[in-house]
Coordinates of C-alpha atoms in Angstrom, one line a residue:
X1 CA 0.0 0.0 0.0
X2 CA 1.5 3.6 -0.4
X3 CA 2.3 5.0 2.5
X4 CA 4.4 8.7 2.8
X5 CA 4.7 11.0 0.4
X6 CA 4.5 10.6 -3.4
X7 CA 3.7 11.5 -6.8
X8 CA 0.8 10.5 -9.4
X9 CA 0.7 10.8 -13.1
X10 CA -1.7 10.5 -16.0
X11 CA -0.8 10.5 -19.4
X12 CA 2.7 11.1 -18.3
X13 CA 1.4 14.4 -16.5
X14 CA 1.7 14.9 -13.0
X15 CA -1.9 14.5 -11.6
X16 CA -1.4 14.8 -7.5
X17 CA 0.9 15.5 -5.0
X18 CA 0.2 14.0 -1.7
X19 CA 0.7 12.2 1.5
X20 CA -0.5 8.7 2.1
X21 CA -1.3 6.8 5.4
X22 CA -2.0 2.8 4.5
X23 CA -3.0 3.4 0.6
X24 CA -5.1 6.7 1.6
X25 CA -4.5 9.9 1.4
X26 CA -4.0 12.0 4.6
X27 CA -2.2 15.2 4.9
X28 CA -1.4 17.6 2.7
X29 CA -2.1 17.4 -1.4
X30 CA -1.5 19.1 -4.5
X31 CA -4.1 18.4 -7.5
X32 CA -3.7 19.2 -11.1
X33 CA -5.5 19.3 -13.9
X34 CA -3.4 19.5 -16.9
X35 CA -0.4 20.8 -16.0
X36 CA -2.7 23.6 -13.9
X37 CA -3.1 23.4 -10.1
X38 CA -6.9 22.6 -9.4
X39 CA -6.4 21.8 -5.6
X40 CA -4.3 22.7 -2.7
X41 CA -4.9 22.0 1.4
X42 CA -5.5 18.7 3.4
X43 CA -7.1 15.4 3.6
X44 CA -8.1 12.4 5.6
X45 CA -9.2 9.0 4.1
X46 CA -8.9 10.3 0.2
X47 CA -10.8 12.9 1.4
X48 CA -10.6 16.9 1.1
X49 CA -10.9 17.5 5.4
X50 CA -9.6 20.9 6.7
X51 CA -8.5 24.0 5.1
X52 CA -8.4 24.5 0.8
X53 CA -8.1 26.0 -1.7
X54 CA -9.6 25.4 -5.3
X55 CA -8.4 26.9 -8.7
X56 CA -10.0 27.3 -12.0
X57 CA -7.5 28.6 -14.5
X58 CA -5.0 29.4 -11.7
X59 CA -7.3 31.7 -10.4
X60 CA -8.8 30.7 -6.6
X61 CA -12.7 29.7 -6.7
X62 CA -13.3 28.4 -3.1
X63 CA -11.4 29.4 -0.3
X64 CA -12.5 27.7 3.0
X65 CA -12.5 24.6 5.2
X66 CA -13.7 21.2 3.3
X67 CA -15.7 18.4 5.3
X68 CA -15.6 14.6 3.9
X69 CA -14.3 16.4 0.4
X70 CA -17.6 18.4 0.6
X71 CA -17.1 22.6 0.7
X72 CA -17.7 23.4 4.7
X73 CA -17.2 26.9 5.4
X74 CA -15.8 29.5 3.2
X75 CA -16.2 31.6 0.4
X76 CA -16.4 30.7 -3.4
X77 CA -18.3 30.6 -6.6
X78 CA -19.4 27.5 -8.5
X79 CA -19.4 27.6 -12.6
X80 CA -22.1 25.6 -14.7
X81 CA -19.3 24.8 -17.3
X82 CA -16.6 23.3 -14.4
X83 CA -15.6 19.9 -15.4
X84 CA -17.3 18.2 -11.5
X85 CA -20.4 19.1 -12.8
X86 CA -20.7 19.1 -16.6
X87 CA -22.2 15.9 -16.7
X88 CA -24.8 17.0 -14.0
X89 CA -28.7 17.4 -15.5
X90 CA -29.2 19.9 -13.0
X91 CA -26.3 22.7 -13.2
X92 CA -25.0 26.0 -10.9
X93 CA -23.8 29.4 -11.3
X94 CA -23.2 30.4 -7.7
X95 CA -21.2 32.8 -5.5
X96 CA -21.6 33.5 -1.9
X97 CA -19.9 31.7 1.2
X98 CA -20.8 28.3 2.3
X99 CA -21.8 27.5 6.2
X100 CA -22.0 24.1 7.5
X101 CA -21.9 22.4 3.7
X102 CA -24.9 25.2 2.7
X103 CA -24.6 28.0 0.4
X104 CA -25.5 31.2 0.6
X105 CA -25.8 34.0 -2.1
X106 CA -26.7 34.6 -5.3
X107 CA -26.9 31.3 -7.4
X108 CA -28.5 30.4 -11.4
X109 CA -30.0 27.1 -11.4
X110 CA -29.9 24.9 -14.6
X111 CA -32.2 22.5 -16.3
X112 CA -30.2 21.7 -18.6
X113 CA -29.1 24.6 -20.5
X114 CA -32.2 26.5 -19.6
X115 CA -32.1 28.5 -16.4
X116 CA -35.3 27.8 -13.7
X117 CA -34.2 30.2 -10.8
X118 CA -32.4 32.9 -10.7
X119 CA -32.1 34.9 -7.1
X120 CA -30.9 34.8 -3.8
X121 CA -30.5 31.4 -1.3
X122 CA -30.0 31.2 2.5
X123 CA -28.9 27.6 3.8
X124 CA -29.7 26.2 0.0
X125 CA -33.3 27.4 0.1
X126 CA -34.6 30.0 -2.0
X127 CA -34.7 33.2 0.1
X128 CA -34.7 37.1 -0.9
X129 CA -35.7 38.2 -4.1
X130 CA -35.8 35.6 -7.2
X131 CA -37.3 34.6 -10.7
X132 CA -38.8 31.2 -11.6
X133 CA -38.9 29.4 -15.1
X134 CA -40.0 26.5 -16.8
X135 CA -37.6 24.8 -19.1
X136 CA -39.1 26.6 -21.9
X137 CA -37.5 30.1 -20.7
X138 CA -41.3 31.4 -19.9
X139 CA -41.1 33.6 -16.6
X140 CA -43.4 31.4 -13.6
X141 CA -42.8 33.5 -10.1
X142 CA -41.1 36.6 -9.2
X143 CA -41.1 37.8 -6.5
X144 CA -40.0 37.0 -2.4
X145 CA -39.2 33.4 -1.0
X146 CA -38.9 32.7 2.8
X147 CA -36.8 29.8 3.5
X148 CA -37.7 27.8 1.0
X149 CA -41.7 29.1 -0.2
X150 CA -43.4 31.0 -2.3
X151 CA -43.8 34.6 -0.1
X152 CA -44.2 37.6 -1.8
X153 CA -44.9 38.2 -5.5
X154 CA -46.4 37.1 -8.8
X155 CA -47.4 33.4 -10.7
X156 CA -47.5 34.1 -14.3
X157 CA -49.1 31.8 -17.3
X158 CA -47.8 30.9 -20.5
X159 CA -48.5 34.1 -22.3
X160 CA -47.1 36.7 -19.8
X161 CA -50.1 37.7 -18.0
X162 CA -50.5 37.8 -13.9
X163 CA -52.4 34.3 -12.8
X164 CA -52.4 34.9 -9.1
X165 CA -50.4 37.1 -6.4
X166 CA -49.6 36.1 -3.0
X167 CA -48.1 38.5 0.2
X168 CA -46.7 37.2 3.3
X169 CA -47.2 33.8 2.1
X170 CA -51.1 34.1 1.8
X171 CA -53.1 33.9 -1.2
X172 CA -53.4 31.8 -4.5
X173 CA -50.6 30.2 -5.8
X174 CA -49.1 27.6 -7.4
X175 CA -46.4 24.3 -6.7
X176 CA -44.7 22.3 -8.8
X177 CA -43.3 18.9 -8.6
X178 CA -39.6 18.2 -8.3
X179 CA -37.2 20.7 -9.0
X180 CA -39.9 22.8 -11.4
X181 CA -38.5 21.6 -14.8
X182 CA -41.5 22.2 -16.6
X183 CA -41.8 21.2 -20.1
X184 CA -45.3 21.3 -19.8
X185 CA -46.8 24.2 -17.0
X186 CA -49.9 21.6 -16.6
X187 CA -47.9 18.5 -16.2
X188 CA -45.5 19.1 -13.6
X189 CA -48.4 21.6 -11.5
X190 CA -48.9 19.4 -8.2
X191 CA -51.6 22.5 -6.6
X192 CA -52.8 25.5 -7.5
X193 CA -55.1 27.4 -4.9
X194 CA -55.1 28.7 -1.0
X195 CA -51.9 29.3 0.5
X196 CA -51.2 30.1 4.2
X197 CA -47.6 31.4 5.2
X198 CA -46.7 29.5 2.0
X199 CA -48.3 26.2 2.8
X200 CA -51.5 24.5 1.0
X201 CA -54.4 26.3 2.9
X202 CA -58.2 26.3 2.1
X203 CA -59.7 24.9 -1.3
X204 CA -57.9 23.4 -4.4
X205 CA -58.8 24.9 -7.9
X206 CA -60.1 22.1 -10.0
X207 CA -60.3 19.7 -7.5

């Protein structure tokens, strides 16, 4: 098993500088992509544990302590095009800090290449001022979330004009199933009707 320091190559480039402890890595590590730094800070059982630092095109995108090689507490940015998550259906432009693993900030979210929501987060939920789509670019909400739920604003049809507005989380409104990738505003609708501090309240339209 490797054990101490050593060296890794791929393609005859160097991939990783590290420390190992019975075939893991533990301690401190160097990462590269192509000949390009990617990662630089600690590790415990192959791991990212303790303080980083990430680059993208040698210039730093997360800054901050790493927990079980997820981002812990810090600030950084996350790009829809990175390489980590170009394979991913659903995709992130974000920048903001990170507290206990959650991000906070100003983040795009991706349905494929179309964007769904585009505002502010607290602790991953939508929170602060945003704008919801469906996957066919067509505006949804805008308006004010609270941790999470519909709060303050506007639900918009197909064609542009106001549905239903809510404030303080009461009113009509709208949900959607999963993670609102609407390709079909009727389809992926799971209520429409009452809402109480931006939970299901009162009657159902069309039930």
């Amino acid at each position: 098993k490797r054990h101490g320091k050593g060296k890794e190559y791929y393609c005859g480039k160097l991939k990783s500088e590290a420390e190992y402890s019975n075939g893991k890595k533990c301690g401190k590590i160097k990462e590269y992509d192509y000949g390009k730094i990617n990662f630089e800070g600690e590790c415990a059982d192959d791991k990212y544990n303790g303080y980083g630092k990430q680059y993208k095109d040698d210039k730093i995108i997360f800054s901050g302590e790493y927990k079980d090689g997820e981002r812990w507490k810090g600030e950084g940015k996350m790009d829809k095009d990175d390489d980590c998550f170009h394979f991913k259906f659903f995709k992130y432009d974000f920048i903001g800090t990170y507290s206990e693993g959650k991000k906070n900030g100003k983040i795009k979210e991706y349905a494929g290449d179309s964007v769904i929501y585009d505002g502010e987060i607290l602790n991953d939920l939508k929170h602060g001022k945003g704008k919801e789509y469906d996957t066919y670019h067509h505006l949804i909400y805008e308006g004010e979330y609270e941790n999470g739920k519909y709060w303050t604003g506007k639900f918009f049809g197909k064609n542009g004009t106001v549905l239903y507005e809510i404030e303080g989380g009461n009113g009509v409104g709208i949900q959607f199933s999963g993670k609102n990738t609407m390709s079909d505003f009727k389809k992926f609708k799971s209520y429409e009707g009452g809402l109480l501090n931006g939970e299901r309240n009162g009657f159902e339209i069309g039930r």
